[in-house]
Amino acid sequence: MNTKPYRPYGGRRSHLLLKILLALILIAVLVFAGLEVYISLHGQTHLVGEPKLMVIFGCQMKKDGPSVLLKDRLDTALAYLADHPDMTVVVTGGKGNDEHVSEAQGMYDYLTAHGIEGNRIYREDQSFNTWQNANNTMALMEREDMDLTQDVVLVSNGFHLSRIELLWDRARNARLAGETYRDQYVSTLAAPVSHAPSAVHMFFREPLALVKSFMFDR
C-alpha cells in the first residue's frame, strides 16, 4: 500500500523553484557579461590633454625581476616615456610577503636600468591594493607639492584600467571635496597581457573586483 501523503502542489512548487533558480542564474550571467563589456571598453589606451605625470600601478615582483604582467606595464610605460622625456613618474606598490623588494622599488630599478633618470621617479611603496595605490599616490603628490588636478596618464594592463579610473577619481574627489577645481584629464595606457593563464584568471576575477571596489573601496 502507498503510504506517502498526497501533496497536490509539490510538483508545481518544485517547478517554480527551478524557474526562480534559472532566472537568477540568467541574471548573474547577464550582469557578468555587462561588467566584462564595461571592463573591455575602459581597457583601451585613451590619451587626452597634456599629461605631465605618469602613475604606474604595481604587480608582483619575482626574485629575478618583474613578473610578466608587471613587465608588460613597464615596457608600455617605457615606450611612452621615450617620447616624453620631461614627464614625472610615480611607481606604486608595497612589498608583499612573497616579494624580496617592494613593487615600487622593483619598478624603479627596471626603469632606471632602461635609461629613465632616477630623479624623475617617485616611489610609493606602502600600498597593497588598487585603492591604496591611488590613495597613497595622492598623499605622495600632496607631500611633494604636486597639483592633484594636473593631467595624468595611468598605466596598467587593460583589464585593470576600469577599476583604476574609478578609484583614482574617488581618491582625488575625496581630497578636493568642497573645493572648486578645473577638470582633470585622465589618460590611460593599456599594457598587453602576455601571460595567458593570468588573462584567463583576470577574466573571471576582475568583474568581481570591480564590484567590490565600487561598493567598499573608499
Short mmCIF file of C-alpha atoms in Angstrom, two decimals:
data_model
loop_
_atom_site.label_atom_id
_atom_site.label_comp_id
_atom_site.label_asym_id
_atom_site.label_seq_id
_atom_site.Cartn_x
_atom_site.Cartn_y
_atom_site.Cartn_z
CA MET A 1 0.00 0.00 0.00
CA ASN A 2 1.24 3.52 -0.85
CA THR A 3 1.56 5.40 2.45
CA LYS A 4 3.08 8.61 1.06
CA PRO A 5 0.98 11.68 1.87
CA TYR A 6 -0.86 13.24 -1.00
CA ARG A 7 0.74 16.61 -1.95
CA PRO A 8 -1.10 18.09 -4.88
CA TYR A 9 1.15 21.20 -5.11
CA GLY A 10 4.55 19.56 -4.54
CA GLY A 11 5.43 19.21 -8.20
CA ARG A 12 4.22 22.72 -9.02
CA ARG A 13 6.29 24.21 -6.20
CA SER A 14 9.43 22.39 -7.35
CA HIS A 15 8.85 23.63 -10.87
CA LEU A 16 8.51 27.21 -9.59
CA LEU A 17 11.73 26.95 -7.57
CA LEU A 18 13.55 25.66 -10.63
CA LYS A 19 12.28 28.61 -12.66
CA ILE A 20 13.46 31.04 -9.99
CA LEU A 21 16.88 29.39 -9.87
CA LEU A 22 17.24 29.53 -13.65
CA ALA A 23 16.15 33.18 -13.65
CA LEU A 24 18.75 34.04 -11.01
CA ILE A 25 21.46 32.24 -12.99
CA LEU A 26 20.44 34.13 -16.15
CA ILE A 27 20.55 37.46 -14.30
CA ALA A 28 24.01 36.64 -12.91
CA VAL A 29 25.29 35.74 -16.38
CA LEU A 30 23.88 38.96 -17.88
CA VAL A 31 25.40 41.08 -15.10
CA PHE A 32 28.74 39.35 -15.53
CA ALA A 33 28.63 39.89 -19.29
CA GLY A 34 27.76 43.55 -18.79
CA LEU A 35 30.71 44.01 -16.46
CA GLU A 36 33.02 42.34 -18.98
CA VAL A 37 31.82 44.76 -21.68
CA TYR A 38 32.41 47.71 -19.35
CA ILE A 39 35.91 46.48 -18.48
CA SER A 40 36.71 45.94 -22.16
CA LEU A 41 35.50 49.41 -23.17
CA HIS A 42 37.64 51.02 -20.47
CA GLY A 43 40.59 48.74 -21.06
CA GLN A 44 41.98 50.62 -24.04
CA THR A 45 44.68 53.25 -24.36
CA HIS A 46 43.00 56.65 -24.19
CA LEU A 47 45.12 59.80 -24.32
CA VAL A 48 43.66 63.25 -23.65
CA GLY A 49 45.05 66.61 -22.57
CA GLU A 50 48.76 67.07 -21.95
CA PRO A 51 49.74 64.78 -19.07
CA LYS A 52 52.94 65.68 -17.23
CA LEU A 53 52.62 62.92 -14.64
CA MET A 54 52.61 59.15 -15.17
CA VAL A 55 51.46 56.69 -12.50
CA ILE A 56 52.41 53.03 -13.00
CA PHE A 57 50.40 50.59 -10.89
CA GLY A 58 52.27 47.72 -9.32
CA CYS A 59 52.08 43.97 -9.72
CA GLN A 60 54.10 41.05 -8.38
CA MET A 61 57.87 41.26 -8.20
CA LYS A 62 59.78 37.99 -8.53
CA LYS A 63 63.34 37.25 -7.42
CA ASP A 64 64.62 37.58 -10.99
CA GLY A 65 62.72 40.80 -11.72
CA PRO A 66 59.20 41.96 -12.58
CA SER A 67 56.51 39.36 -13.20
CA VAL A 68 55.23 39.06 -16.77
CA LEU A 69 52.25 41.32 -16.09
CA LEU A 70 54.41 43.95 -14.41
CA LYS A 71 56.96 43.82 -17.21
CA ASP A 72 54.13 44.40 -19.70
CA ARG A 73 53.20 47.56 -17.76
CA LEU A 74 56.79 48.80 -17.52
CA ASP A 75 57.59 48.21 -21.18
CA THR A 76 54.42 50.04 -22.19
CA ALA A 77 55.44 52.94 -19.94
CA LEU A 78 58.97 53.00 -21.37
CA ALA A 79 57.68 53.27 -24.93
CA TYR A 80 55.62 56.31 -23.93
CA LEU A 81 58.37 57.90 -21.84
CA ALA A 82 60.77 57.69 -24.78
CA ASP A 83 58.67 60.36 -26.49
CA HIS A 84 58.04 62.36 -23.29
CA PRO A 85 61.46 62.93 -21.68
CA ASP A 86 60.22 65.56 -19.23
CA MET A 87 57.45 63.50 -17.66
CA THR A 88 57.44 62.81 -13.91
CA VAL A 89 56.73 59.20 -12.91
CA VAL A 90 55.20 57.67 -9.78
CA VAL A 91 55.62 53.91 -9.27
CA THR A 92 53.29 52.47 -6.68
CA GLY A 93 53.20 49.18 -4.79
CA GLY A 94 54.38 47.80 -1.46
CA LYS A 95 56.30 44.67 -0.53
CA GLY A 96 54.26 41.50 -0.21
CA ASN A 97 55.26 38.51 1.89
CA ASP A 98 56.43 36.68 -1.23
CA GLU A 99 58.44 39.59 -2.61
CA HIS A 100 62.08 40.42 -1.87
CA VAL A 101 61.65 44.14 -2.61
CA SER A 102 58.68 46.45 -2.86
CA GLU A 103 56.95 46.62 -6.22
CA ALA A 104 57.76 50.34 -6.34
CA GLN A 105 61.47 49.66 -5.83
CA GLY A 106 61.47 46.88 -8.41
CA MET A 107 59.81 49.18 -10.96
CA TYR A 108 62.27 51.96 -10.13
CA ASP A 109 65.19 49.58 -10.71
CA TYR A 110 63.75 48.38 -14.03
CA LEU A 111 63.05 51.87 -15.34
CA THR A 112 66.44 53.26 -14.37
CA ALA A 113 68.15 50.22 -15.91
CA HIS A 114 66.38 51.14 -19.15
CA GLY A 115 67.53 54.74 -19.19
CA ILE A 116 64.96 56.69 -17.17
CA GLU A 117 66.61 59.18 -14.82
CA GLY A 118 66.07 58.29 -11.18
CA ASN A 119 65.32 61.89 -10.20
CA ARG A 120 62.17 61.73 -12.35
CA ILE A 121 60.75 58.77 -10.43
CA TYR A 122 58.88 58.88 -7.10
CA ARG A 123 58.30 55.66 -5.18
CA GLU A 124 55.08 54.99 -3.27
CA ASP A 125 55.88 51.72 -1.50
CA GLN A 126 53.21 51.33 1.19
CA SER A 127 50.19 50.13 -0.79
CA PHE A 128 48.83 46.59 -1.13
CA ASN A 129 45.77 47.01 -3.36
CA THR A 130 44.46 49.31 -6.08
CA TRP A 131 42.59 51.61 -3.72
CA GLN A 132 45.74 52.12 -1.64
CA ASN A 133 47.75 52.63 -4.85
CA ALA A 134 45.51 55.54 -5.82
CA ASN A 135 45.03 57.00 -2.34
CA ASN A 136 48.68 56.78 -1.31
CA THR A 137 49.80 58.26 -4.62
CA MET A 138 47.56 61.25 -3.92
CA ALA A 139 49.16 61.57 -0.48
CA LEU A 140 52.62 61.45 -2.05
CA MET A 141 51.61 64.14 -4.55
CA GLU A 142 50.47 66.35 -1.67
CA ARG A 143 53.74 65.83 0.20
CA GLU A 144 55.72 66.71 -2.92
CA ASP A 145 53.52 69.77 -3.54
CA MET A 146 52.22 68.42 -6.85
CA ASP A 147 48.96 69.66 -8.33
CA LEU A 148 46.30 66.99 -7.68
CA THR A 149 44.35 68.18 -10.71
CA GLN A 150 47.18 68.10 -13.23
CA ASP A 151 46.66 65.93 -16.28
CA VAL A 152 47.84 62.40 -15.63
CA VAL A 153 48.36 59.14 -17.50
CA LEU A 154 47.65 55.91 -15.60
CA VAL A 155 49.43 52.73 -16.69
CA SER A 156 48.36 49.14 -16.13
CA ASN A 157 47.13 46.09 -18.02
CA GLY A 158 43.91 46.74 -19.88
CA PHE A 159 41.71 44.60 -17.61
CA HIS A 160 42.75 46.75 -14.63
CA LEU A 161 42.07 50.21 -16.01
CA SER A 162 38.32 50.49 -15.39
CA ARG A 163 38.88 49.92 -11.67
CA ILE A 164 41.87 52.26 -11.59
CA GLU A 165 39.88 55.09 -13.17
CA LEU A 166 37.04 54.58 -10.68
CA LEU A 167 39.33 54.66 -7.65
CA TRP A 168 41.56 57.45 -8.95
CA ASP A 169 38.54 59.73 -9.34
CA ARG A 170 37.26 58.71 -5.91
CA ALA A 171 40.58 59.40 -4.18
CA ARG A 172 41.02 62.77 -5.88
CA ASN A 173 37.45 63.92 -5.27
CA ALA A 174 37.63 62.95 -1.60
CA ARG A 175 40.68 65.19 -1.14
CA LEU A 176 39.22 68.10 -3.06
CA ALA A 177 35.68 67.89 -1.67
CA GLY A 178 34.13 71.33 -1.42
CA GLU A 179 36.86 72.97 -3.48
CA THR A 180 36.49 74.47 -6.91
CA TYR A 181 38.97 72.97 -9.32
CA ARG A 182 39.39 72.50 -13.03
CA ASP A 183 38.56 69.18 -14.61
CA GLN A 184 41.48 66.80 -14.71
CA TYR A 185 42.27 64.99 -17.95
CA VAL A 186 42.93 61.36 -17.06
CA SER A 187 44.64 59.34 -19.78
CA THR A 188 45.23 55.61 -19.72
CA LEU A 189 47.91 53.39 -21.22
CA ALA A 190 46.76 49.81 -21.67
CA ALA A 191 49.54 47.26 -21.40
CA PRO A 192 49.03 43.87 -23.05
CA VAL A 193 48.64 40.65 -21.08
CA SER A 194 51.45 38.39 -22.26
CA HIS A 195 50.78 35.66 -19.68
CA ALA A 196 47.85 33.52 -20.90
CA PRO A 197 46.95 31.95 -17.51
CA SER A 198 46.77 35.43 -15.99
CA ALA A 199 44.47 36.56 -18.81
CA VAL A 200 42.06 33.71 -18.02
CA HIS A 201 42.28 34.32 -14.27
CA MET A 202 41.62 38.04 -14.63
CA PHE A 203 38.69 37.45 -16.98
CA PHE A 204 36.83 35.85 -14.08
CA ARG A 205 38.36 37.83 -11.22
CA GLU A 206 38.19 41.42 -12.41
CA PRO A 207 34.38 41.80 -12.65
CA LEU A 208 34.11 40.70 -9.01
CA ALA A 209 36.96 43.03 -8.02
CA LEU A 210 35.25 45.92 -9.80
CA VAL A 211 32.01 45.35 -7.91
CA LYS A 212 33.92 45.07 -4.63
CA SER A 213 35.83 48.31 -5.29
CA PHE A 214 32.66 50.16 -6.31
CA MET A 215 30.88 49.15 -3.12
CA PHE A 216 33.60 49.16 -0.46
CA ASP A 217 36.84 50.91 -1.50
CA ARG A 218 36.72 54.45 -0.20
#
